[in-house]
Short mmCIF file of C-alpha atoms and ligand atoms in Angstrom, two decimals:
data_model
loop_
_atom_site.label_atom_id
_atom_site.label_comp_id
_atom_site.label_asym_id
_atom_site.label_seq_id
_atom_site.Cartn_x
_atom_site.Cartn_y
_atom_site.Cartn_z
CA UNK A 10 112.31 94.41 87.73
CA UNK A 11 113.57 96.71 90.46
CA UNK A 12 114.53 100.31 89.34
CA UNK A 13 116.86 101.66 91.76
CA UNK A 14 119.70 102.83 88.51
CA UNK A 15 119.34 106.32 87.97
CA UNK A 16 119.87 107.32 84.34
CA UNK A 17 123.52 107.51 82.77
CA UNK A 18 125.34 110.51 82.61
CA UNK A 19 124.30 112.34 85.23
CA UNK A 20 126.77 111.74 88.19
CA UNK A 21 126.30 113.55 91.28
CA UNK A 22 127.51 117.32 90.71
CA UNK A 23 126.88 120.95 92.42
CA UNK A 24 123.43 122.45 91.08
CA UNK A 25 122.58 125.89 90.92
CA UNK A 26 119.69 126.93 92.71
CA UNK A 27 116.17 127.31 90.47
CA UNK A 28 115.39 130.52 89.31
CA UNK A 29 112.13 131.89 90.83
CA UNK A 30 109.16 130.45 88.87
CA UNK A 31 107.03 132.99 86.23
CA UNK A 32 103.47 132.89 85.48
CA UNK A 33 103.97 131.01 82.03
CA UNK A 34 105.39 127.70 84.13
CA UNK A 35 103.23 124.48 85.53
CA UNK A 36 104.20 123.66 89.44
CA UNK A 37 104.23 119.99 89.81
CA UNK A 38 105.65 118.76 93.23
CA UNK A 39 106.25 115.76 94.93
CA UNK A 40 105.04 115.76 98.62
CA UNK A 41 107.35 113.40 101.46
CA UNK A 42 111.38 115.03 101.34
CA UNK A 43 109.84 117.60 99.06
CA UNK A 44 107.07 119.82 100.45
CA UNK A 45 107.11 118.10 104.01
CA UNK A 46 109.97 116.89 106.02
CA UNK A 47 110.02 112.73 106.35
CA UNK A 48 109.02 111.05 109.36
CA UNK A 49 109.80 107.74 110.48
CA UNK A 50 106.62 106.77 109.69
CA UNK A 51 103.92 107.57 106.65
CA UNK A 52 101.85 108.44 109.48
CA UNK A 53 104.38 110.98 111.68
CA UNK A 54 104.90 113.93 108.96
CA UNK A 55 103.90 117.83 110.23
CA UNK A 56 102.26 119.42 107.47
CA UNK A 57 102.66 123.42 108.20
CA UNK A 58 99.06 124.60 108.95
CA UNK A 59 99.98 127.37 106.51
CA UNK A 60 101.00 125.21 103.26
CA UNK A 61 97.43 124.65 101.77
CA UNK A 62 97.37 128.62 101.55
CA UNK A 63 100.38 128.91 100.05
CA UNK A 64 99.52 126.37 97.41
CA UNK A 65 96.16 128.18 96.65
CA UNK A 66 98.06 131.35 96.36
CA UNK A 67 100.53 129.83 93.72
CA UNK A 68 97.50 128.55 91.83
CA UNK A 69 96.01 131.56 91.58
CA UNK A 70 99.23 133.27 90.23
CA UNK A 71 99.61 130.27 88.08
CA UNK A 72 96.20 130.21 86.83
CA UNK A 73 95.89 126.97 88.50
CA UNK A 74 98.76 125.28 87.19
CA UNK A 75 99.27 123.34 90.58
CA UNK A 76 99.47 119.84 90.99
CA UNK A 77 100.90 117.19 93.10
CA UNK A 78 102.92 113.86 91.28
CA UNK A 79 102.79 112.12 94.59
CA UNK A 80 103.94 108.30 95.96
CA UNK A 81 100.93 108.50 98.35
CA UNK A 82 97.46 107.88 97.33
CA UNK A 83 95.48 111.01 96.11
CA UNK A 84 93.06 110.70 98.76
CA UNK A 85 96.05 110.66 101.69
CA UNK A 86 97.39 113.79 100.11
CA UNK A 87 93.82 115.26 99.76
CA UNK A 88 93.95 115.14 104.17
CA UNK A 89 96.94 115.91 104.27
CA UNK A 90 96.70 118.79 102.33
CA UNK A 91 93.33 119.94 103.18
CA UNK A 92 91.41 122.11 102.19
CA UNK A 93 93.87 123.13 98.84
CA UNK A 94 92.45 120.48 96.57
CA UNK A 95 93.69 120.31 93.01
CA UNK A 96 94.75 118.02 90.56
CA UNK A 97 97.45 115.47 90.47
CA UNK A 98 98.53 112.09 90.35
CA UNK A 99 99.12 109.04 93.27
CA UNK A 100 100.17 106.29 93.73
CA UNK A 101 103.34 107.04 91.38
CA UNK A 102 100.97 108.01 88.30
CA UNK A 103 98.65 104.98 89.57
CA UNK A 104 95.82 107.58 89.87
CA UNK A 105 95.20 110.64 88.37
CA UNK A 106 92.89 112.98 89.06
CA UNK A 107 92.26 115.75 86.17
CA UNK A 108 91.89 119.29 86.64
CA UNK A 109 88.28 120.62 87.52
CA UNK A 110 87.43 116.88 88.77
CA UNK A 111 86.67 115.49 91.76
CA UNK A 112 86.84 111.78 90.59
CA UNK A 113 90.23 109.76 90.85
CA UNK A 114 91.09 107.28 88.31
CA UNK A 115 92.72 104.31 89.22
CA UNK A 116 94.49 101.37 88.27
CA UNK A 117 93.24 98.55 89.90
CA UNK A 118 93.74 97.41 93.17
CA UNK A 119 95.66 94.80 92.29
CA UNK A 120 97.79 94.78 95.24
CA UNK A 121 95.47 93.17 97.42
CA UNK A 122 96.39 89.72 97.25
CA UNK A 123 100.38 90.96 98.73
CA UNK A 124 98.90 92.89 101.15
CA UNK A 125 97.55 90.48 102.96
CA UNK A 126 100.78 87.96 102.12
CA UNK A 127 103.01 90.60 103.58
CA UNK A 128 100.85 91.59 106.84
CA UNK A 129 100.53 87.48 107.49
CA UNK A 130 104.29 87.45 107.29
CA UNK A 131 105.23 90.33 108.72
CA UNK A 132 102.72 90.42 111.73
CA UNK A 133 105.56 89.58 114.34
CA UNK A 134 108.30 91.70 112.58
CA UNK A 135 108.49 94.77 115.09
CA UNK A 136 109.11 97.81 112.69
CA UNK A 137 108.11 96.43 109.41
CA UNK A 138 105.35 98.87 107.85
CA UNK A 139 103.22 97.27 105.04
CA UNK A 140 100.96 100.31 103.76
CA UNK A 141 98.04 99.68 101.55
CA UNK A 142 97.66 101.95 98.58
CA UNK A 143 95.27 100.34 96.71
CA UNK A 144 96.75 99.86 93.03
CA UNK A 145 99.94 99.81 94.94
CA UNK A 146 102.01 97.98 98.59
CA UNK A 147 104.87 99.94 99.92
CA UNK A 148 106.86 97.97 102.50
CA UNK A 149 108.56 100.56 104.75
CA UNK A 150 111.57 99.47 106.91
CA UNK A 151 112.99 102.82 108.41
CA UNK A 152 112.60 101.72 112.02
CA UNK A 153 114.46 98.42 111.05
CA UNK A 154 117.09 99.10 108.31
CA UNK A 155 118.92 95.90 108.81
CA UNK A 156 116.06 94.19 107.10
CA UNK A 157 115.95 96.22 103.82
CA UNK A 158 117.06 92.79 101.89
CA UNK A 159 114.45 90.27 103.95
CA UNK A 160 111.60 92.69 102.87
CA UNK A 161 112.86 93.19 99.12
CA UNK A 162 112.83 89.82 99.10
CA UNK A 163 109.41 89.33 100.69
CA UNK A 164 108.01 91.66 98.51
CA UNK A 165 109.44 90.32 95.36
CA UNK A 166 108.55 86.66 96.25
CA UNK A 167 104.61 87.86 97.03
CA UNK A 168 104.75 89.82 93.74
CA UNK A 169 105.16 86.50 91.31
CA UNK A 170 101.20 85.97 91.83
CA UNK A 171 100.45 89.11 90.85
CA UNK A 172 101.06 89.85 87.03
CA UNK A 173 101.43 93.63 86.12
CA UNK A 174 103.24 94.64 88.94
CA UNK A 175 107.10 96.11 89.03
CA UNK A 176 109.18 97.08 92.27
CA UNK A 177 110.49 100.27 92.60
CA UNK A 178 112.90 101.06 95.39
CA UNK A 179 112.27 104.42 97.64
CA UNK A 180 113.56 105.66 100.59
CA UNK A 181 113.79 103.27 103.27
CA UNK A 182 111.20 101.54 101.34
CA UNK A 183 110.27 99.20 98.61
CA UNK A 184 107.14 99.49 96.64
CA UNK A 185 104.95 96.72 94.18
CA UNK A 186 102.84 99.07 91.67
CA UNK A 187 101.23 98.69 88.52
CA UNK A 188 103.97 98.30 85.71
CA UNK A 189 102.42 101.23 83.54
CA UNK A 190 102.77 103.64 86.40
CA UNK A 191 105.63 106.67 86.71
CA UNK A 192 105.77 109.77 87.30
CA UNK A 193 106.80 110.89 84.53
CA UNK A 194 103.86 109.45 82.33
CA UNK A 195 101.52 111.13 84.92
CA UNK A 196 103.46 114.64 84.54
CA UNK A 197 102.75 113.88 80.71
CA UNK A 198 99.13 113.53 80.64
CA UNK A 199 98.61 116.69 83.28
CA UNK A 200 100.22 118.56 80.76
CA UNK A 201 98.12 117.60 77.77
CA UNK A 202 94.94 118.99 79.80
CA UNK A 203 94.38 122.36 80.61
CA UNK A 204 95.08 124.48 82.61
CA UNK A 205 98.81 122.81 82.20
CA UNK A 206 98.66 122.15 78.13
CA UNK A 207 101.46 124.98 76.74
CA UNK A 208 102.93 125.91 79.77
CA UNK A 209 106.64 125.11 80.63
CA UNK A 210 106.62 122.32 83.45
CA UNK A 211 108.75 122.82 86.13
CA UNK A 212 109.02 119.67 88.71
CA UNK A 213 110.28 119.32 92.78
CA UNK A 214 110.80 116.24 94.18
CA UNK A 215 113.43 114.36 96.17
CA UNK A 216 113.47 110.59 95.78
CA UNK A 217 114.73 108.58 92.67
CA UNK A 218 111.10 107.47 91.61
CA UNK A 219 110.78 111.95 90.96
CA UNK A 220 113.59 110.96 88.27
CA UNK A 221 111.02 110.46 85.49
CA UNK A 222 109.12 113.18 85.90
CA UNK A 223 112.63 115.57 86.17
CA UNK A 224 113.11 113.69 82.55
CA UNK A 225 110.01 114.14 81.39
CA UNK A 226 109.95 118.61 82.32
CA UNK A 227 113.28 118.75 81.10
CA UNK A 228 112.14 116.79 77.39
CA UNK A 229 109.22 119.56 77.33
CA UNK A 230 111.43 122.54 78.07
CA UNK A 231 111.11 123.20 81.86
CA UNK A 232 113.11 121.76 84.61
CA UNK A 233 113.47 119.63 87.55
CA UNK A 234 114.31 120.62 90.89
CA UNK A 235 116.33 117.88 93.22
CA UNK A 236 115.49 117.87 96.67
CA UNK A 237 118.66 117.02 99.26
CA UNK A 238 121.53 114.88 97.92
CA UNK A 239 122.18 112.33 95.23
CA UNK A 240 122.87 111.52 91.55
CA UNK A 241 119.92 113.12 89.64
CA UNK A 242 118.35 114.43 86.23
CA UNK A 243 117.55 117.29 87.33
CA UNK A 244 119.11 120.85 86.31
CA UNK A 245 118.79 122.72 89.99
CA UNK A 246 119.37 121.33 93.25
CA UNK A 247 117.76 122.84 96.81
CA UNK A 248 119.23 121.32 100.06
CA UNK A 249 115.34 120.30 102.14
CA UNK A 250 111.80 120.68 102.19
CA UNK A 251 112.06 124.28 104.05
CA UNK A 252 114.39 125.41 101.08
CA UNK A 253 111.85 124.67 98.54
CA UNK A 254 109.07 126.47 100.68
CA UNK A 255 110.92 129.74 100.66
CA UNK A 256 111.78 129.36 96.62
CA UNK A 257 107.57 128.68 97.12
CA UNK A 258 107.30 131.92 98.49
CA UNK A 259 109.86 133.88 97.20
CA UNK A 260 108.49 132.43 93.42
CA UNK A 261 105.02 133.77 94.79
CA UNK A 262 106.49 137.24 95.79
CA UNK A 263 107.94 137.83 92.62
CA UNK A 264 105.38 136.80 90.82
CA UNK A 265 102.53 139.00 92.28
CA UNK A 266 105.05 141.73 91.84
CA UNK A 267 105.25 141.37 88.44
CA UNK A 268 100.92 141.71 88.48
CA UNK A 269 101.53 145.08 89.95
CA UNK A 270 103.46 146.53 87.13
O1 LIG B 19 106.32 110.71 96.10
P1 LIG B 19 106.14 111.18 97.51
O2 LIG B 19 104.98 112.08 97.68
O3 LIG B 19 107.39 111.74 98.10
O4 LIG B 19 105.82 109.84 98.33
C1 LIG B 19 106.86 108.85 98.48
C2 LIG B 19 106.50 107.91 99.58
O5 LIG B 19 106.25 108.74 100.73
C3 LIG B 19 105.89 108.05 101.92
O6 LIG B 19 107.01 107.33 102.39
C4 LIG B 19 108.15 108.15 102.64
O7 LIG B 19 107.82 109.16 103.59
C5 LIG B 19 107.48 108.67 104.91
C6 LIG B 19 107.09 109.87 105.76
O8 LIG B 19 108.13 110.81 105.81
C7 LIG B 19 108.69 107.92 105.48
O9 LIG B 19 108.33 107.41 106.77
C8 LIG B 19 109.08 106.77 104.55
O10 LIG B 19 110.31 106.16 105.02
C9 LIG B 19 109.33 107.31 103.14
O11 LIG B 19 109.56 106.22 102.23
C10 LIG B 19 104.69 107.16 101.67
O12 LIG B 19 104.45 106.39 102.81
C11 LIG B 19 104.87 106.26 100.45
O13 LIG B 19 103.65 105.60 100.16
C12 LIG B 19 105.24 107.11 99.24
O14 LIG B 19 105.45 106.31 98.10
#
């Protein structure tokens, strides 16, 4: 079934701004509209050369506490990224990679058999993206808006011979992924692993498929940042991706000034 509801109950409203994150919090973030600014394409984003330093320097002052919850497969945020390589979860929880691995676990690929359906239909279809994630197909129509309801359809119609599978609606963009997959069931098993088991989670992310996970840090005691507009979960609010890199750094500031007291 497609999940585009977000839950009851929490109608769009002013947010404060988070508070500056401590050294007893987890840092889970969600990467496109969060960390980097969206592109019409998966392809087009700018990563700033100086993000994977800034995410090695919050590990450290988080004891490694870092991870990424991301829509993209692990291995796509791994280059994008590079070098800061930690653990997280793709694919929308699909895969997971624990901390102090190397090796990704994921759910099958599964999504094979609509990848190919959805490149044979769509191989005339100027501006129709079909992007192959493995476990998981997103089918992106941001150069071609118009056809949002011809590829939902598509994508639901190629689905029915695959069992398993649910949609999930993003921006611009409709996804077929494994069923058992969310974010907030990935956020979950991160923190029953160390270094993240007992800290407070705290989670950034921008689209309604982060709404699970802003569920999820706010049932364990931490909090969920929403990126940009909208109806959300979450407890704070920051306006774009460059907002949440200076609460990145400003978070980082504080805390190493709180290692020289
Ligand atoms: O959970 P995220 O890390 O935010 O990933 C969500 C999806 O991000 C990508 O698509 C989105 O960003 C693209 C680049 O800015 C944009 O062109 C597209 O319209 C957005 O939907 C990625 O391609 C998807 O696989 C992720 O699920």
């Amino acid at each position: 079934m497609l999940q585009t509801e977000l839950p009851t109950g929490h109608e769009q409203r002013e947010l404060p701004v988070p508070p500056l994150l401590t050294r007893d919090q987890a840092l889970f973030l969600d990467v496109d509209g969060c960390l980097i600014e969206l592109a019409p394409t998966p392809t087009e984003v700018v990563v700033p050369p100086w993000l994977a330093g800034l995410l090695t320097d919050l590990g450290e002052a988080l004891d490694q506490a870092v991870a990424v919850i991301s829509g993209r497969s692990l291995d796509v945020v791994d280059s994008l990224l590079a070098p800061w390589h930690a653990a997280g979860a793709g694919v929308h929880g699909a895969e997971l990679r624990l901390p102090g691995s190397h090796r990704i676990d994921a759910a099958p690929r599964g999504a094979a058999r609509i990848v190919e359906r959805l490149r044979r239909q769509f191989i005339d279809v100027p501006g129709v993206l079909i992007e192959d994630k493995g476990a998981a197909v997103a089918i992106h129509f941001a150069r071609c808006p118009e056809r949002e309801a011809e590829c939902e359809a598509a994508l639901a119609d190629a689905m029915r011979a695959v069992p398993g599978m649910r949609m999930q609606a993003g921006r611009l963009v409709r996804e077929a992924l494994p069923a058992t997959a969310d974010k907030g069931s990935a956020l979950r098993t991160l923190m029953e692993h160390p270094p993240f088991a007992g800290r407070v989670p705290v989670f950034a992310g921008d689209d309604r498929t982060d709404e699970a996970a802003f569920a999820e840090a706010e049932k364990q005691r931490g909090f969920g940042v929403k990126v940009g507009a909208g109806s959300t979960a979450a407890l704070y609010r920051l306006g774009t991706p460059n907002q949440v890199l200076l609460w990145l750094q400003a978070s980082l500031a504080s805390m190493r000034g709180e290692n020289d007291e």
